[in-house]
Amino acid sequence: MKTVRKIFKPEYFIFLLIYLVIVGLNKMGLINAYLFQVITIAGINVIMTISLNLVIGITGQFSMGHAGFMSIGAYISAIVSRLAFQVLERTALTDNLILLAAVVAGGIIAAVFGFIIAMPTLKVKGDYLAIVTLGFGEIIRAVWRVVDYTGGALGFSGIPKLTNFTWVFIILLIAIYASRNFIKSSFGRSCLAVRENDIAAEAMGVNCRNYKVLAFVFAAFMAGVAGGLYAHLIQFIQPDNFSAAKSTDYIVYLYAGGVGTISGSIFGAVVLTILPELLRFLNDWRLVIYALLLLYIIIWKPYGLFGGREFKFLNLETIEATDSKLRKWIRRRLRRKKEEAKS
C-alpha cells in the first residue's frame, strides 16, 4: 500500500485534473483560443520565474539579465528546428522530437553562457551584480540585432509552431520538481547558507563561489528551455522581446508571488500574466488596477501574495514558517519560566 501511495500521490491526480479542466474548457469553447494562448504563456512565465527564484530567492544573488538567457534559448532552438526541418518532413512524431531536441539544445547553450557569465561576475555582490547582469542582457540583445541569419533587428520569422499547452504543462511540472529537489539537496542547502550569510557559510566549509555558479547555470538552463518553448509558440521573435523590461517583469512576478518560494513563483507569474488580459476590457484603467495591486503587495504583503508559504506537496519549509515555529518555541519557553518563577 505504501508503494502504491508513493507512485500515485494525490497531487498527481490534481495536476491531471487541472490539465483536463483547462483543455476541456478550451474544447467546449468556454476558453477561446486567445485566452488559451495566454494561459500557455503564463506557464512559460512560471518556468522563467521559478528559474529566477533559484538565483534571487535561494542563492541571494540579484540578477537583472535573466531575459538574456531566455533569448539565447529562443534563438538557438529556433535555429535548430529550422535546420532540422530542412532535412526532415513534418509529422506529429518529428514535430515533438524536434521540439524536445531544440529546447534542450537552447537550454544547454544558455547554461554554457550562464557559466561563462557567472565565473567572473559572481565575484561582485548586490547592486554591482545587478548592473553587470543587466549589461549582459543588453549585450546579448545587441548581438542578436547584428546576426543576419536570425533576421537581425527585424526579427526571426517563420518559426514552426511546435509548442502547445501539453508540452508547456509537462515541462512546467518537471521544472517544479527539479527546483524542489535541488532546494532539498545538499547543493540547495549550501545555496541557502550562502543566501543567509556567505561569510559564515565559507567558514563552515561551503565553497560559496562554486554554489553560486551552480545555481546560476541551472537557472540559465531552465530559462533557455522556457525561451525555446516561447519561440515555438509565438513563431516570431526579435531582440526587443528580451529587453531589460522583460527581465524586470520576471522580478516583479517573483516578488509579487513570494520570493524564495516555488509556490510564490507559480502564483505570482500566473496572476500577473492572466490578470491584465482579463481586465483588457477596461482599456487603460487595467494598468491602474495592476499598479494598485503592486502597491498593495508592497505595503501589506511584504512576503508576497502567497505569504511566503509553500504548497504541501512540495514538502519545503520556508524561512517564514521556521521563524513562526521559533517564535512559538520562545513563547513556550518564556511561559514555562514564568510558571516556574511563580511556583
Short mmCIF file of C-alpha atoms in Angstrom, two decimals:
data_model
loop_
_atom_site.label_atom_id
_atom_site.label_comp_id
_atom_site.label_asym_id
_atom_site.label_seq_id
_atom_site.Cartn_x
_atom_site.Cartn_y
_atom_site.Cartn_z
CA MET A 1 0.00 0.00 0.00
CA LYS A 2 2.84 2.40 0.86
CA THR A 3 4.49 1.68 -2.50
CA VAL A 4 1.23 2.45 -4.32
CA ARG A 5 0.90 5.73 -2.39
CA LYS A 6 4.42 6.72 -3.37
CA ILE A 7 3.69 6.06 -7.05
CA PHE A 8 0.18 7.55 -7.12
CA LYS A 9 0.49 10.66 -4.99
CA PRO A 10 -2.64 12.84 -4.57
CA GLU A 11 -1.01 15.83 -6.29
CA TYR A 12 -0.61 13.80 -9.49
CA PHE A 13 -4.38 13.50 -9.77
CA ILE A 14 -4.74 17.23 -9.04
CA PHE A 15 -2.29 18.06 -11.85
CA LEU A 16 -4.18 15.75 -14.21
CA LEU A 17 -7.48 17.35 -13.20
CA ILE A 18 -6.14 20.88 -13.79
CA TYR A 19 -4.86 19.85 -17.22
CA LEU A 20 -8.13 18.15 -18.23
CA VAL A 21 -10.25 21.07 -17.00
CA ILE A 22 -8.28 23.69 -18.95
CA VAL A 23 -8.15 21.58 -22.13
CA GLY A 24 -11.80 20.60 -21.74
CA LEU A 25 -12.95 24.20 -21.32
CA ASN A 26 -10.99 25.11 -24.44
CA LYS A 27 -12.57 22.29 -26.44
CA MET A 28 -16.03 23.38 -25.25
CA GLY A 29 -15.36 26.96 -26.33
CA LEU A 30 -15.57 28.42 -22.81
CA ILE A 31 -11.89 29.37 -23.09
CA ASN A 32 -11.25 30.90 -26.51
CA ALA A 33 -8.03 30.46 -28.49
CA TYR A 34 -6.63 33.81 -27.33
CA LEU A 35 -7.13 33.16 -23.62
CA PHE A 36 -5.83 29.60 -24.08
CA GLN A 37 -2.60 31.01 -25.51
CA VAL A 38 -2.36 33.49 -22.62
CA ILE A 39 -2.62 30.55 -20.19
CA THR A 40 0.13 28.76 -22.13
CA ILE A 41 2.33 31.88 -21.94
CA ALA A 42 1.59 32.03 -18.20
CA GLY A 43 3.03 28.51 -17.93
CA ILE A 44 6.21 29.65 -19.69
CA ASN A 45 6.40 32.67 -17.36
CA VAL A 46 6.11 30.32 -14.38
CA ILE A 47 9.14 28.34 -15.63
CA MET A 48 11.08 31.59 -16.00
CA THR A 49 10.08 32.82 -12.54
CA ILE A 50 10.98 29.50 -10.89
CA SER A 51 14.41 29.65 -12.55
CA LEU A 52 14.94 33.24 -11.39
CA ASN A 53 13.92 32.21 -7.88
CA LEU A 54 16.91 29.85 -7.76
CA VAL A 55 19.24 32.82 -8.24
CA ILE A 56 17.47 35.54 -6.23
CA GLY A 57 15.34 33.65 -3.73
CA ILE A 58 17.53 30.63 -2.96
CA THR A 59 21.10 31.83 -3.51
CA GLY A 60 20.53 35.51 -2.72
CA GLN A 61 22.13 36.90 -5.90
CA PHE A 62 20.25 39.72 -7.62
CA SER A 63 20.13 39.24 -11.41
CA MET A 64 18.57 41.69 -13.86
CA GLY A 65 19.57 40.00 -17.10
CA HIS A 66 17.55 36.80 -16.96
CA ALA A 67 15.75 37.57 -20.22
CA GLY A 68 19.15 37.33 -21.92
CA PHE A 69 19.28 33.59 -21.19
CA MET A 70 15.72 33.26 -22.42
CA SER A 71 16.72 34.94 -25.70
CA ILE A 72 19.64 32.53 -26.16
CA GLY A 73 17.31 29.56 -25.68
CA ALA A 74 14.71 31.07 -28.02
CA TYR A 75 17.10 31.83 -30.88
CA ILE A 76 19.16 28.63 -30.61
CA SER A 77 16.07 26.42 -30.50
CA ALA A 78 14.57 28.26 -33.48
CA ILE A 79 17.79 27.74 -35.47
CA VAL A 80 17.84 24.02 -34.55
CA SER A 81 14.23 23.47 -35.63
CA ARG A 82 14.76 25.40 -38.88
CA LEU A 83 17.82 23.30 -39.78
CA ALA A 84 16.06 20.08 -38.77
CA PHE A 85 13.02 20.70 -40.98
CA GLN A 86 15.30 21.34 -43.96
CA VAL A 87 16.20 17.66 -43.71
CA LEU A 88 13.12 16.02 -42.18
CA GLU A 89 9.46 16.06 -43.20
CA ARG A 90 6.89 17.38 -40.75
CA THR A 91 4.91 14.67 -38.98
CA ALA A 92 3.44 14.50 -35.50
CA LEU A 93 6.40 12.42 -34.32
CA THR A 94 9.12 14.61 -35.85
CA ASP A 95 7.41 17.76 -34.55
CA ASN A 96 7.57 16.51 -30.96
CA LEU A 97 11.09 15.08 -31.24
CA ILE A 98 12.47 18.23 -32.85
CA LEU A 99 10.79 20.47 -30.27
CA LEU A 100 12.30 18.40 -27.47
CA ALA A 101 15.76 18.46 -29.08
CA ALA A 102 15.51 22.19 -29.86
CA VAL A 103 14.51 23.31 -26.35
CA VAL A 104 17.15 21.08 -24.73
CA ALA A 105 19.79 22.49 -27.11
CA GLY A 106 18.65 26.01 -26.29
CA GLY A 107 18.82 25.24 -22.57
CA ILE A 108 22.33 23.77 -22.84
CA ILE A 109 23.72 26.74 -24.79
CA ALA A 110 22.05 29.13 -22.31
CA ALA A 111 23.66 27.15 -19.45
CA VAL A 112 27.07 27.43 -21.14
CA PHE A 113 26.67 31.19 -21.41
CA GLY A 114 25.43 31.22 -17.82
CA PHE A 115 28.68 29.55 -16.74
CA ILE A 116 30.79 31.98 -18.81
CA ILE A 117 28.97 34.97 -17.31
CA ALA A 118 28.83 33.61 -13.75
CA MET A 119 32.54 32.84 -13.31
CA PRO A 120 33.76 36.47 -13.43
CA THR A 121 30.59 38.34 -12.40
CA LEU A 122 29.72 36.45 -9.22
CA LYS A 123 32.81 37.89 -7.58
CA VAL A 124 30.76 41.06 -7.06
CA LYS A 125 27.61 41.41 -4.96
CA GLY A 126 24.45 43.43 -4.55
CA ASP A 127 23.94 46.43 -6.82
CA TYR A 128 27.16 45.73 -8.71
CA LEU A 129 25.99 42.24 -9.65
CA ALA A 130 22.62 43.65 -10.77
CA ILE A 131 24.40 46.17 -13.03
CA VAL A 132 26.68 43.50 -14.53
CA THR A 133 23.81 41.11 -15.28
CA LEU A 134 21.76 43.98 -16.72
CA GLY A 135 24.67 44.79 -19.02
CA PHE A 136 24.92 41.15 -20.08
CA GLY A 137 21.25 41.10 -21.07
CA GLU A 138 21.68 44.23 -23.17
CA ILE A 139 24.84 42.87 -24.83
CA ILE A 140 23.04 39.68 -25.85
CA ARG A 141 20.17 41.75 -27.25
CA ALA A 142 22.65 43.88 -29.23
CA VAL A 143 24.34 40.76 -30.64
CA TRP A 144 21.06 39.37 -31.97
CA ARG A 145 20.48 42.69 -33.74
CA VAL A 146 23.54 42.17 -35.97
CA VAL A 147 23.15 38.44 -36.73
CA ASP A 148 21.79 38.32 -40.28
CA TYR A 149 20.83 34.62 -40.19
CA THR A 150 18.25 35.30 -37.46
CA GLY A 151 16.86 38.40 -39.17
CA GLY A 152 18.82 40.97 -37.17
CA ALA A 153 16.75 43.82 -35.75
CA LEU A 154 13.78 42.85 -37.93
CA GLY A 155 13.39 39.59 -36.05
CA PHE A 156 13.38 35.84 -36.64
CA SER A 157 10.23 34.80 -38.52
CA GLY A 158 8.97 31.54 -39.94
CA ILE A 159 9.48 29.55 -36.74
CA PRO A 160 7.30 26.41 -36.83
CA LYS A 161 4.54 26.26 -34.22
CA LEU A 162 5.57 23.23 -32.20
CA THR A 163 4.80 24.34 -28.66
CA ASN A 164 1.37 23.53 -27.25
CA PHE A 165 -0.23 23.61 -23.82
CA THR A 166 0.58 19.93 -23.20
CA TRP A 167 4.31 20.43 -23.69
CA VAL A 168 4.35 23.56 -21.53
CA PHE A 169 2.40 21.78 -18.77
CA ILE A 170 4.75 18.77 -18.77
CA ILE A 171 7.94 20.87 -18.74
CA LEU A 172 6.44 23.12 -16.06
CA LEU A 173 5.90 20.11 -13.78
CA ILE A 174 9.45 18.93 -14.46
CA ALA A 175 10.74 22.42 -13.59
CA ILE A 176 8.76 22.47 -10.32
CA TYR A 177 10.04 19.10 -9.16
CA ALA A 178 13.59 19.73 -10.38
CA SER A 179 13.67 23.00 -8.45
CA ARG A 180 12.15 21.33 -5.36
CA ASN A 181 14.72 18.51 -5.47
CA PHE A 182 17.57 20.98 -5.95
CA ILE A 183 16.49 23.02 -2.92
CA LYS A 184 16.17 19.88 -0.75
CA SER A 185 19.55 18.51 -1.86
CA SER A 186 22.88 19.28 -0.23
CA PHE A 187 23.55 21.71 -3.09
CA GLY A 188 20.37 23.61 -2.35
CA ARG A 189 21.09 23.69 1.39
CA SER A 190 24.51 25.13 0.63
CA CYS A 191 22.92 27.78 -1.60
CA LEU A 192 20.52 28.68 1.23
CA ALA A 193 23.51 29.01 3.56
CA VAL A 194 25.17 31.35 1.06
CA ARG A 195 21.98 33.43 0.93
CA GLU A 196 21.75 33.79 4.70
CA ASN A 197 25.41 34.61 5.34
CA ASP A 198 28.10 33.82 2.81
CA ILE A 199 30.93 34.56 5.27
CA ALA A 200 29.54 32.09 7.82
CA ALA A 201 28.91 29.54 5.04
CA GLU A 202 32.51 29.91 3.86
CA ALA A 203 33.72 29.42 7.42
CA MET A 204 31.72 26.18 7.62
CA GLY A 205 33.46 24.81 4.53
CA VAL A 206 30.96 25.82 1.81
CA ASN A 207 32.62 26.94 -1.43
CA CYS A 208 30.34 29.93 -1.98
CA ARG A 209 31.54 30.76 -5.47
CA ASN A 210 31.01 27.22 -6.79
CA TYR A 211 27.47 27.05 -5.43
CA LYS A 212 26.62 30.49 -6.81
CA VAL A 213 27.84 29.38 -10.24
CA LEU A 214 25.91 26.09 -9.96
CA ALA A 215 22.62 27.87 -9.17
CA PHE A 216 23.24 30.42 -11.93
CA VAL A 217 23.92 27.72 -14.55
CA PHE A 218 20.87 25.66 -13.52
CA ALA A 219 18.67 28.78 -13.69
CA ALA A 220 20.12 29.70 -17.10
CA PHE A 221 19.32 26.21 -18.42
CA MET A 222 15.69 26.49 -17.29
CA ALA A 223 15.43 29.98 -18.79
CA GLY A 224 16.82 28.67 -22.09
CA VAL A 225 14.22 25.89 -22.16
CA ALA A 226 11.47 28.44 -21.48
CA GLY A 227 12.82 30.59 -24.32
CA GLY A 228 12.65 27.64 -26.70
CA LEU A 229 9.02 27.00 -25.79
CA TYR A 230 8.21 30.68 -26.20
CA ALA A 231 9.82 30.90 -29.67
CA HIS A 232 7.89 27.88 -30.98
CA LEU A 233 4.63 29.23 -29.56
CA ILE A 234 4.78 32.83 -30.82
CA GLN A 235 6.55 31.84 -34.10
CA PHE A 236 8.27 35.22 -34.31
CA ILE A 237 10.95 36.65 -32.05
CA GLN A 238 13.01 39.81 -32.15
CA PRO A 239 15.70 41.23 -29.84
CA ASP A 240 13.30 43.70 -28.22
CA ASN A 241 11.21 40.78 -26.92
CA PHE A 242 14.03 40.14 -24.44
CA SER A 243 14.85 43.63 -23.20
CA ALA A 244 15.59 44.73 -19.64
CA ALA A 245 11.85 45.35 -19.22
CA LYS A 246 11.26 41.63 -19.75
CA SER A 247 13.76 40.77 -17.02
CA THR A 248 12.04 43.28 -14.74
CA ASP A 249 8.68 41.61 -15.38
CA TYR A 250 10.01 38.31 -14.04
CA ILE A 251 11.45 40.04 -10.97
CA VAL A 252 8.01 41.58 -10.34
CA TYR A 253 6.33 38.17 -10.71
CA LEU A 254 8.79 36.69 -8.23
CA TYR A 255 8.48 39.35 -5.54
CA ALA A 256 4.71 39.70 -6.00
CA GLY A 257 4.16 35.98 -5.51
CA GLY A 258 6.72 35.49 -2.76
CA VAL A 259 10.48 35.47 -3.23
CA GLY A 260 12.27 32.36 -2.03
CA THR A 261 9.30 30.04 -2.61
CA ILE A 262 8.32 27.88 -5.57
CA SER A 263 4.62 28.33 -4.77
CA GLY A 264 5.00 32.13 -4.78
CA SER A 265 6.75 31.96 -8.15
CA ILE A 266 3.85 29.95 -9.59
CA PHE A 267 1.16 32.14 -8.07
CA GLY A 268 2.79 35.47 -8.95
CA ALA A 269 3.52 34.55 -12.57
CA VAL A 270 0.04 33.13 -13.21
CA VAL A 271 -1.87 36.01 -11.59
CA LEU A 272 0.19 38.84 -13.09
CA THR A 273 0.18 37.26 -16.57
CA ILE A 274 -3.53 36.49 -16.80
CA LEU A 275 -4.96 39.43 -14.80
CA PRO A 276 -4.03 42.22 -17.29
CA GLU A 277 -5.63 40.20 -20.10
CA LEU A 278 -8.83 39.58 -18.15
CA LEU A 279 -9.02 43.32 -17.43
CA ARG A 280 -8.33 44.34 -21.03
CA PHE A 281 -11.96 45.46 -21.46
CA LEU A 282 -11.17 48.32 -19.05
CA ASN A 283 -8.65 49.71 -21.54
CA ASP A 284 -6.09 51.96 -19.81
CA TRP A 285 -7.76 51.51 -16.42
CA ARG A 286 -6.41 47.97 -16.26
CA LEU A 287 -2.91 49.41 -15.84
CA VAL A 288 -4.16 51.47 -12.90
CA ILE A 289 -5.60 48.35 -11.24
CA TYR A 290 -2.34 46.47 -11.96
CA ALA A 291 -0.34 49.28 -10.29
CA LEU A 292 -2.68 49.38 -7.28
CA LEU A 293 -2.28 45.63 -6.85
CA LEU A 294 1.51 46.01 -6.81
CA LEU A 295 1.25 48.81 -4.23
CA TYR A 296 -0.99 46.62 -2.08
CA ILE A 297 1.61 43.84 -2.23
CA ILE A 298 4.48 46.19 -1.33
CA ILE A 299 2.69 47.76 1.65
CA TRP A 300 0.54 44.98 3.11
CA LYS A 301 2.04 41.78 1.68
CA PRO A 302 5.82 42.09 2.10
CA TYR A 303 6.20 38.30 1.75
CA GLY A 304 4.17 38.30 -1.48
CA LEU A 305 0.64 37.29 -2.35
CA PHE A 306 1.29 33.72 -1.26
CA GLY A 307 2.59 34.90 2.09
CA GLY A 308 5.89 33.02 1.96
CA ARG A 309 4.10 29.65 2.15
CA GLU A 310 4.70 26.53 0.07
CA PHE A 311 2.24 24.02 -1.35
CA LYS A 312 2.08 20.99 0.92
CA PHE A 313 3.13 18.52 -1.80
CA LEU A 314 6.46 20.33 -2.22
CA ASN A 315 7.38 19.39 1.35
CA LEU A 316 9.53 22.51 1.77
CA GLU A 317 9.84 24.70 4.84
CA THR A 318 10.22 28.42 4.26
CA ILE A 319 12.02 30.98 6.40
CA GLU A 320 8.69 32.47 7.46
CA ALA A 321 7.45 29.08 8.66
CA THR A 322 10.72 28.45 10.52
CA ASP A 323 10.54 31.89 12.13
CA SER A 324 6.95 31.23 13.19
CA LYS A 325 7.96 27.92 14.84
CA LEU A 326 10.89 29.65 16.55
CA ARG A 327 8.64 32.40 17.91
CA LYS A 328 6.17 29.80 19.25
CA TRP A 329 9.04 27.89 20.89
CA ILE A 330 10.34 31.09 22.52
CA ARG A 331 6.85 31.94 23.82
CA ARG A 332 6.50 28.45 25.31
CA ARG A 333 9.88 28.74 26.99
CA LEU A 334 9.02 32.17 28.46
CA ARG A 335 5.66 30.90 29.68
CA ARG A 336 7.31 27.91 31.31
CA LYS A 337 9.89 30.13 33.07
CA LYS A 338 7.12 32.42 34.38
CA GLU A 339 5.25 29.40 35.77
CA GLU A 340 8.44 28.11 37.39
CA ALA A 341 9.13 31.53 38.90
CA LYS A 342 5.62 31.70 40.37
CA SER A 343 5.88 28.23 41.87
#
